[in-house]
Every structure is written in C-alpha cells, then in structure tokens.
CSV table of C-alpha atoms in Angstrom, one decimal:
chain,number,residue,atom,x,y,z
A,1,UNK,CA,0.0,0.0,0.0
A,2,UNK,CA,1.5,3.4,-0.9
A,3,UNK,CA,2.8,5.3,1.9
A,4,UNK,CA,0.8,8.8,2.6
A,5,UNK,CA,3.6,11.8,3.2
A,6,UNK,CA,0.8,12.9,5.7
A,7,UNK,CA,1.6,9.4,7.6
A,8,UNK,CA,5.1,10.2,8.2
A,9,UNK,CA,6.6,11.4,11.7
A,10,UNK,CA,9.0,14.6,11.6
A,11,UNK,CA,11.0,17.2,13.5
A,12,UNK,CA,12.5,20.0,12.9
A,13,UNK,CA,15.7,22.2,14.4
A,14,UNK,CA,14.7,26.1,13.7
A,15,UNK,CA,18.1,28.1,14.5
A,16,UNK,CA,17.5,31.8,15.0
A,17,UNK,CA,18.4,34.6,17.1
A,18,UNK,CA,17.6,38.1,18.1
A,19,UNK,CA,16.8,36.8,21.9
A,20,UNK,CA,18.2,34.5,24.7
A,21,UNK,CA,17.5,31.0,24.6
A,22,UNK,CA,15.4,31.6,28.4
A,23,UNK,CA,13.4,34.1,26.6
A,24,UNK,CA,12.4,31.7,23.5
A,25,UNK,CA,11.7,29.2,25.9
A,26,UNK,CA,9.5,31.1,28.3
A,27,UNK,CA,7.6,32.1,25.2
A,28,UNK,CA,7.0,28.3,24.4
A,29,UNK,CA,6.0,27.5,28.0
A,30,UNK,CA,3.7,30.4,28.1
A,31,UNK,CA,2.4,29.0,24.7
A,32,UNK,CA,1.9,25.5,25.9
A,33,UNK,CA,0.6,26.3,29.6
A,34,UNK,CA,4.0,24.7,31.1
A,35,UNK,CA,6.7,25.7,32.6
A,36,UNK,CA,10.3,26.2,31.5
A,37,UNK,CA,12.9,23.1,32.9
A,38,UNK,CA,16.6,24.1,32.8
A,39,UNK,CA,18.7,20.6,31.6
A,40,UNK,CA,20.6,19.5,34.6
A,41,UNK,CA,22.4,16.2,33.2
A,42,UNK,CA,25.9,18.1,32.2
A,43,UNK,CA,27.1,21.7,33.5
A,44,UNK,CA,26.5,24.5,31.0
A,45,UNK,CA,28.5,27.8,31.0
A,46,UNK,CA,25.7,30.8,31.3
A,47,UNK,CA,25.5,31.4,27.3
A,48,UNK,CA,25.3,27.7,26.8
A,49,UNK,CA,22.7,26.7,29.0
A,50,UNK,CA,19.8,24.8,27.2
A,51,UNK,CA,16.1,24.5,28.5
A,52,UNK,CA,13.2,21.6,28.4
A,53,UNK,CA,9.9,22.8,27.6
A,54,UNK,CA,6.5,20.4,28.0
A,55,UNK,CA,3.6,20.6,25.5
A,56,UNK,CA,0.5,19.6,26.4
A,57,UNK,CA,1.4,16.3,25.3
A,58,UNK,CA,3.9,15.8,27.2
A,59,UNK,CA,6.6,16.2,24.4
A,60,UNK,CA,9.7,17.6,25.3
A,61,UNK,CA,10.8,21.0,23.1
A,62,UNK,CA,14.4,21.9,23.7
A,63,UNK,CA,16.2,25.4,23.5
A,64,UNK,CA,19.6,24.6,22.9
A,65,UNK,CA,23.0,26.6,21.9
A,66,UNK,CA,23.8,26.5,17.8
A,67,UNK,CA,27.1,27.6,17.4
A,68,UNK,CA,27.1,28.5,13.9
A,69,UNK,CA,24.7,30.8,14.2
A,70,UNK,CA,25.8,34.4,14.4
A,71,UNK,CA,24.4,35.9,17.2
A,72,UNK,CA,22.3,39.2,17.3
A,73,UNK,CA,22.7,41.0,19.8
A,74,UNK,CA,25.9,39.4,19.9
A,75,UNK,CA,26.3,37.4,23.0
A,76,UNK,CA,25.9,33.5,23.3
A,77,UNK,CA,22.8,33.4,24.5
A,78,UNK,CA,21.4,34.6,21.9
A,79,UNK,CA,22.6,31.2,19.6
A,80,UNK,CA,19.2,29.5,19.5
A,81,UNK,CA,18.1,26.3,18.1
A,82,UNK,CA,14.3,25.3,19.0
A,83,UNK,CA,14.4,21.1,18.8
A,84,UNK,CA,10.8,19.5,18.4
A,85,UNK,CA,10.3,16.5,19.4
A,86,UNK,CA,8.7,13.7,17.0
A,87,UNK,CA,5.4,15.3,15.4
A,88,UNK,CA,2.7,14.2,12.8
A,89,UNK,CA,1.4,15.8,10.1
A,90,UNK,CA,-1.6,17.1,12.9
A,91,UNK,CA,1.0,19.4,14.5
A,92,UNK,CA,2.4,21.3,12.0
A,93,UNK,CA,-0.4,24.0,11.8
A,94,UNK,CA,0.6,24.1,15.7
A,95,UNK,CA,4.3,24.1,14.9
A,96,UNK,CA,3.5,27.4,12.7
A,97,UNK,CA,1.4,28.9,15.4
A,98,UNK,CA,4.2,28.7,17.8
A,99,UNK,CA,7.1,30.2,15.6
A,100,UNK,CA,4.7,33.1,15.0
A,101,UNK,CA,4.3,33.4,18.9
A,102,UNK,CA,8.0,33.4,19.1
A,103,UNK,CA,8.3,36.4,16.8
A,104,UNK,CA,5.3,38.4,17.9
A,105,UNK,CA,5.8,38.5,21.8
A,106,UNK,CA,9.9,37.6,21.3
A,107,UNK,CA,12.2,39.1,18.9
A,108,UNK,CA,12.7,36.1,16.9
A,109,UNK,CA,15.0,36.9,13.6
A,110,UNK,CA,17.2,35.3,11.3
A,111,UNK,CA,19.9,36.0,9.3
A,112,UNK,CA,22.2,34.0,6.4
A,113,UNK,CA,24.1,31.8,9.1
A,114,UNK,CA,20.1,30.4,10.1
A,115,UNK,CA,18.9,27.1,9.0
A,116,UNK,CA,16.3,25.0,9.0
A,117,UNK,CA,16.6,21.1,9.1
A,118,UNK,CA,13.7,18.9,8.8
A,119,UNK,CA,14.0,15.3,9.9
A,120,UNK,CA,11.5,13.1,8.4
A,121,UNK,CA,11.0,9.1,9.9
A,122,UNK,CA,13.2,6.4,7.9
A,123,UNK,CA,11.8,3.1,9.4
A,124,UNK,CA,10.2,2.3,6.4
A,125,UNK,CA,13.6,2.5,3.9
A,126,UNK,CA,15.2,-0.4,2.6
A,127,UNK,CA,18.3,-0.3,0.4
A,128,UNK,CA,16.1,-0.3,-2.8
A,129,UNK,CA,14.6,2.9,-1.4
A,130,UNK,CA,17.0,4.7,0.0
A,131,UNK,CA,18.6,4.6,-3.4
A,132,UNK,CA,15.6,5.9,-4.8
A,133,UNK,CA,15.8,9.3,-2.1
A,134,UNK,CA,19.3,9.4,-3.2
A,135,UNK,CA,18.8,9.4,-7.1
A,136,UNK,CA,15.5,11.8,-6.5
A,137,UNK,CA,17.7,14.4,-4.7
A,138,UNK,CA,20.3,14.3,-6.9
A,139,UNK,CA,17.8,14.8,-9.9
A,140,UNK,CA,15.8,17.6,-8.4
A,141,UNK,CA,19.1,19.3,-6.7
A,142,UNK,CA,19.3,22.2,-9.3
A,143,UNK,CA,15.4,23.1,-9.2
A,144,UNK,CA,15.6,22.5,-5.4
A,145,UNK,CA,18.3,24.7,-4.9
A,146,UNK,CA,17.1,27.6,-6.7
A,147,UNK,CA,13.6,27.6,-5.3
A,148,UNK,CA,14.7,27.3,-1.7
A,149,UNK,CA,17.7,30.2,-2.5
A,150,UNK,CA,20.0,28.2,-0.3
A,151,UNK,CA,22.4,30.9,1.1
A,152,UNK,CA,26.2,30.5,-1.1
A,153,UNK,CA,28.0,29.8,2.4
A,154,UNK,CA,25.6,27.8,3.8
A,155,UNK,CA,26.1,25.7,0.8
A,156,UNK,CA,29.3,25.3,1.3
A,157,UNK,CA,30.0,24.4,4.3
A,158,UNK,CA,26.5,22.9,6.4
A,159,UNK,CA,24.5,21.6,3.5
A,160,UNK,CA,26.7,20.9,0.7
A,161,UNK,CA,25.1,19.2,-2.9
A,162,UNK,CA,25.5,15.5,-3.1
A,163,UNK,CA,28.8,13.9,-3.5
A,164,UNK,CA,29.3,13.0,-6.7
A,165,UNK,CA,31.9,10.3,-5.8
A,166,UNK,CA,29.2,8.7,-3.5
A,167,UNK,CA,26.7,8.9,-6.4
A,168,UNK,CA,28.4,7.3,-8.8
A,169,UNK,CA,29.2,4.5,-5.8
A,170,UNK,CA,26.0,3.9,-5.3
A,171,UNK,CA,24.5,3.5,-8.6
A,172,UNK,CA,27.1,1.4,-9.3
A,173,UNK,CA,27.5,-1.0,-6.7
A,174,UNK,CA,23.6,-0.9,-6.4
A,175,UNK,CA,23.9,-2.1,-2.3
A,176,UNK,CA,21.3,-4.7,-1.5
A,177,UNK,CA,21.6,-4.1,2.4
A,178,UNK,CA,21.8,-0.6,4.3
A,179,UNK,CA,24.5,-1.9,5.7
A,180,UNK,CA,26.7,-1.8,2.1
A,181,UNK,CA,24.6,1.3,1.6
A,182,UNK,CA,25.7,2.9,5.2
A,183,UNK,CA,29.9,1.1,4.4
A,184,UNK,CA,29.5,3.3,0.5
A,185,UNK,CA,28.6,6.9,2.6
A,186,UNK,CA,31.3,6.4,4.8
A,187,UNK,CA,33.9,5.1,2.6
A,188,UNK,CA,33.4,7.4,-0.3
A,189,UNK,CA,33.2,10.8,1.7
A,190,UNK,CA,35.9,12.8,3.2
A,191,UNK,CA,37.3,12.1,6.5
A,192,UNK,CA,34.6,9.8,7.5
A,193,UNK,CA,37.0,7.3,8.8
A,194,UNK,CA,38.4,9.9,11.7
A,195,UNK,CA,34.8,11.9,12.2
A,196,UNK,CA,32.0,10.3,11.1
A,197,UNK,CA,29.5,12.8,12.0
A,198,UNK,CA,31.0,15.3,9.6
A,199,UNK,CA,29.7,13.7,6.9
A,200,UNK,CA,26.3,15.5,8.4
A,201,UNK,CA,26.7,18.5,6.4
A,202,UNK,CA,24.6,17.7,2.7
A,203,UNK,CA,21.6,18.8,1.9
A,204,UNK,CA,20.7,15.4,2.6
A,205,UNK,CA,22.1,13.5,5.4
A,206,UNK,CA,22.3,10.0,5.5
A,207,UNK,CA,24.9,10.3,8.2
A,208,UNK,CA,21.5,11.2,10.5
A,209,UNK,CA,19.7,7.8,9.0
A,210,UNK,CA,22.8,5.9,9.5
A,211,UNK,CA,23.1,7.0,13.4
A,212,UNK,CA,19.6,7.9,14.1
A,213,UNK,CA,17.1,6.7,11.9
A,214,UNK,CA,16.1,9.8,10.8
A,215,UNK,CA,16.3,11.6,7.1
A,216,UNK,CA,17.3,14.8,7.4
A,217,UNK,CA,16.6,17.8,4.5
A,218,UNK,CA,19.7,20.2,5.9
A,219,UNK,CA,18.8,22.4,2.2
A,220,UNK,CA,16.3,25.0,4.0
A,221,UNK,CA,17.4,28.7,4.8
A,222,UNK,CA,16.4,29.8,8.3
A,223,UNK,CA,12.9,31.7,8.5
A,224,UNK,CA,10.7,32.5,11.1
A,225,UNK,CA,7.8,32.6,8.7
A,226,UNK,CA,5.5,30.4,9.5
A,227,UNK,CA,4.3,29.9,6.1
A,228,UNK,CA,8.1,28.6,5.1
A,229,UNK,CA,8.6,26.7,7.8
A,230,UNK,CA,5.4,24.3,7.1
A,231,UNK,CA,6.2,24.8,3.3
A,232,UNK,CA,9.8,23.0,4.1
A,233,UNK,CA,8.0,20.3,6.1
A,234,UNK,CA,5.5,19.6,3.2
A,235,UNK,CA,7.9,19.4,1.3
A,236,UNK,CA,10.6,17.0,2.7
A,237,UNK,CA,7.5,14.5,3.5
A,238,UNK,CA,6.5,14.3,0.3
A,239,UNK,CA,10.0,13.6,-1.1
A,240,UNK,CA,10.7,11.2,1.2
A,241,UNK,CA,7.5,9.2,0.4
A,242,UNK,CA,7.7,9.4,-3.6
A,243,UNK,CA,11.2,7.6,-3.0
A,244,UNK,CA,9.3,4.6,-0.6
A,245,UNK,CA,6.1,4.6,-3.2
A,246,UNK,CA,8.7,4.2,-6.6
A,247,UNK,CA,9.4,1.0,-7.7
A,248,UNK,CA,13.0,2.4,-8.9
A,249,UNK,CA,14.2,6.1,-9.1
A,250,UNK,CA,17.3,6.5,-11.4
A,251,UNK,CA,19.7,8.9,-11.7
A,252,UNK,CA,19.5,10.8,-14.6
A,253,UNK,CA,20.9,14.8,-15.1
A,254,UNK,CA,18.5,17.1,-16.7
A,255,UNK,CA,18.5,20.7,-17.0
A,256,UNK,CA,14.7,21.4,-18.0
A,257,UNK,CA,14.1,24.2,-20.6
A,258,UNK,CA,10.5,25.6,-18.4
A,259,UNK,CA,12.4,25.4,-14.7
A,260,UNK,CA,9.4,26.2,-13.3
A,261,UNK,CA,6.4,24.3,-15.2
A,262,UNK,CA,8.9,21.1,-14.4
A,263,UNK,CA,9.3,21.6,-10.5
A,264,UNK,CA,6.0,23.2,-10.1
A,265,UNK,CA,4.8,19.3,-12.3
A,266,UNK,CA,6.9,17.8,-9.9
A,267,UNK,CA,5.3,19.3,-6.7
A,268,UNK,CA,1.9,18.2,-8.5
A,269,UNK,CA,2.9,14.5,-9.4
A,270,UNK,CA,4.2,14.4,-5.3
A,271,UNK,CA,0.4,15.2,-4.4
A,272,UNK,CA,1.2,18.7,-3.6
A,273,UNK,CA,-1.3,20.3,-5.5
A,274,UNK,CA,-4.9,22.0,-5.5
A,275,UNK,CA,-6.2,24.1,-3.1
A,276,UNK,CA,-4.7,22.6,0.1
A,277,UNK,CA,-1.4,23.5,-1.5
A,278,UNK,CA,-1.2,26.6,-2.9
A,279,UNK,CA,0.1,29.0,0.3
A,280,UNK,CA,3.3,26.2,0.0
A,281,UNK,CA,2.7,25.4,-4.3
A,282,UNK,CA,3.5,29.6,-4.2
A,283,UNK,CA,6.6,29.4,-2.3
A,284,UNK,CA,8.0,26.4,-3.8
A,285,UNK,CA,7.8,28.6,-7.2
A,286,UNK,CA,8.6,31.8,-6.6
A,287,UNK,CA,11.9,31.9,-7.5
A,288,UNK,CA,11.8,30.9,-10.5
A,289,UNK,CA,11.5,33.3,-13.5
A,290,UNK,CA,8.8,32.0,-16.2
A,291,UNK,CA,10.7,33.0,-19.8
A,292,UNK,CA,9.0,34.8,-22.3
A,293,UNK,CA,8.2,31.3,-24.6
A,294,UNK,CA,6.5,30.6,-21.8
A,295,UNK,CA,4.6,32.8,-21.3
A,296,UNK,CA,3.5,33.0,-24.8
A,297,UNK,CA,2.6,29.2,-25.1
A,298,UNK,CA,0.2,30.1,-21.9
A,299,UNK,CA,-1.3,33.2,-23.6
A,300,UNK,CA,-2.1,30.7,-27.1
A,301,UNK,CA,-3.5,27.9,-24.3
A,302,UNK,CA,-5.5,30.5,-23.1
A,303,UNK,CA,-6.6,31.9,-26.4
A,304,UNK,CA,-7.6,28.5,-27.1
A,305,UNK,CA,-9.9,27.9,-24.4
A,306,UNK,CA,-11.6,31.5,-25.3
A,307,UNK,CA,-12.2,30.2,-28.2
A,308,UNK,CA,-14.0,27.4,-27.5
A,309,UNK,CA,-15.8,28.7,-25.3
A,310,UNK,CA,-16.9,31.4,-27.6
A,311,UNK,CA,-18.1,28.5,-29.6
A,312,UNK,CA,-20.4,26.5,-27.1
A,313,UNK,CA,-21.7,29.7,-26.6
C-alpha cells in the first residue's frame, strides 16, 4: 500500500536569534501552559545553558546553543536552536502557530548563518529505497536549490550538494543491504573514517539515517515565517515518500528548458497540488522566473480555451 507523506513522523531544528535561549523558551511555555525546565544532566557555561519545555502532550521541546549561528545581539545566549520532538502531520499548523508566537511577543529573527533542518522518519527505507531518495535528490538538486535560495555559504560548508563520488558509488554498486549502503557513505566521503559525524553536512544527510534513523533535508534557509517553515515540512515529507512509493528512481541529469512548469509538475505529481497547496505550491515557485516562450505558449492555451468557449456559446 503506498505510503501517505501525511503518515510520516518529523521534527524539525529552527536556528534563530535576536533573543536568549530563556526568553524563546519562556515564550513556548507560556504557549503551551508549562513551565520552562533548565537541563541538569551536564554543567553549561551561562551562554550555553539549554532549556526543556512540555507541551501539552507531554513532548519535550528543547532550547539549545547553535554555534554556527551568528548571534544578534551578539552574545551566546542569543545562539538558539528550538528542537521539536517527534510530530505528525496534525502538528504542523501548531508548529506554525508557535514560531509566529516566538516572533510576535519575542524578537525572533534570522539571518544568512540560520537554518532549517527537517527530519522526516526512515523506518520504512530499505536499500532499494533509499537509493531511490538518493537518485531523486540528486535529480531535483538544481530546481531545489534555486527555489529554496540556499544561502552560497551555507552551501558550502552545512548543506553541501551530493557527493558525486558517493553517487556514482551507489548507482554502481547498487547495495542490496543498508548496511553496504551505510559502508558506500562512509567510505566514499571525506574524512569519515576519523569523524563520522562530519559527513552531516549535505543537503541530505544519510549520516542522521545511519546514526539515528532519521532523514534529514539540511537544504532549507532559516525563517521564522511560519508559512516557510510548514512549506519546508511539506515538502521534505513528500519527497521522502515518492522515494518509498517508486518502484525504482534512477539517476539521470537534466536541465529542464520551463524550470518552473517542471518543479511546479513535480510538486503536483508528489500530491502537492490544489487548493490545500497553494500557500506552500507559491513558495516552492517563486523563485523561478517563467521566460517569455512561456509565457507565450500560456497566452495561445489560453486563447484557445476562449475560443472554445466562444463556440459552445
């Protein structure tokens, strides 16, 4: 039976700044009708401290210190990563709800060292699949990259594009286990044998799979619009399930001639399309400029229709 992205559990890591980490989480505890917890199981210096706050469900949110981000006002505190804990597809319209508490009564902001890192369950991959997320990343990188604007440094150094070295490995070898799949990531990638976990930094990490279980879409600017943030969550579910629903995803490179009729076809064939869609449809596409063939071959479609209508008339 085809998996529903809607099915699929998540969490995110928001980084931001512009207040300290007890302010962000006072916020949340005053959102869920809690109270904030200060994490006791190591010692923290003062800017490092991270906080526990309680939903209503008794999920654990945690405030913790990001280091990469740069801080504003500048002062460690002020290096904030909100943690979720494991949500469903229910939540995220509460997950929204929150981040625009957080900038409302806060002072939430963001700026180009800010991401946004969805992690979406992997229970369900096998090798056969996980090859198929691989391939379907690597096929939709360009388009993916260019809607989301991924910042230039960011790009470079926390979510780099996929290693072309492991690709090639991979649709080579064609692993039958995830244990061959997890021995190909950590063989073909650059000082995994000394630091495993560095091999974190891709837009998609399979180093968070391998350790965790987890998928995670590293690709997504920081934002603390709402809108964006569910957007990115829409969007990582629904890749992650066209790769488990496929029979077999290969790797092909293609540089469509309409950008933007091909990704916003691509969002559509995912199931992200029609009304439901079309606050996260709009900022999937908006970066993308529509060229003036385009644009013309619309105007004729439309011409078209007017005049058939003309003649039922």
């Amino acid at each position: 039976m085809p998996t529903n992205f809607k099915d699929l559990p998540f969490g995110l890591e928001v980084e931001f700044t512009g207040m300290p980490r007890i302010r962000a989480a006072e916020i949340c505890a005053a959102y869920f009708g809690t109270e904030v917890e200060k994490d006791r199981s190591q010692k923290y210096s003062r800017g490092n401290q991270r906080y526990h706050v309680k939903d209503e469900q008794n999920r654990i949110w945690n405030l913790v210190y990001e280091g990469s981000v740069f801080a504003e006002p500048s002062r460690y505190s002020c290096r904030v990563e909100l943690v979720s804990p494991v949500c469903r597809y229910e939540d995220l319209t509460r997950i929204e709800s929150l981040v625009m508490v957080l900038k409302q009564q806060g002072t939430m902001k963001v700026n180009p060292s800010c991401g946004l890192h969805v992690h979406v369950d992997g229970a369900l991959f096998d090798a056969r699949t996980l090859r198929n997320l691989v391939n379907l990343v690597a096929n939709k990188e360009a388009l993916l990259y260019k809607s989301l604007q991924v910042d230039g440094k960011r790009e470079q150094s926390f979510c780099k594009r996929m290693n072309r070295e492991f690709l090639q490995a991979v649709n080579r070898q064609k692993p039958d286990s995830l244990e061959s799949f997890r021995d190909i990531w950590y063989n073909t990638l650059k000082g995994a044998s000394e630091r495993p976990e560095q091999t974190r930094y891709y837009g998609l990490n399979l180093h968070s799979f391998f350790a965790n279980g987890s998928m995670e879409y590293r690709m997504f600017n920081g934002t603390c619009e709402p809108e964006r943030i569910g957007a990115a969550v829409r969007l990582s579910l629904a890749m992650t399930a066209q790769a488990l629903n496929r029979e077999e995803i290969r790797y092909r490179r293609t540089k469509p001639a309409q950008e933007k009729a091909a990704f916003g076809a691509w969002l559509s064939q995912m199931g992200l399309s029609g009304k439901e869609f079309q606050k996260t449809r709009r900022l999937l596409l908006e970066n993308f400029e529509v060229k003036p063939d385009a644009l013309e071959l619309d105007l004729k479609k439309d011409l078209a229709k007017e005049g058939g209508l003309k003649q039922m008339m």
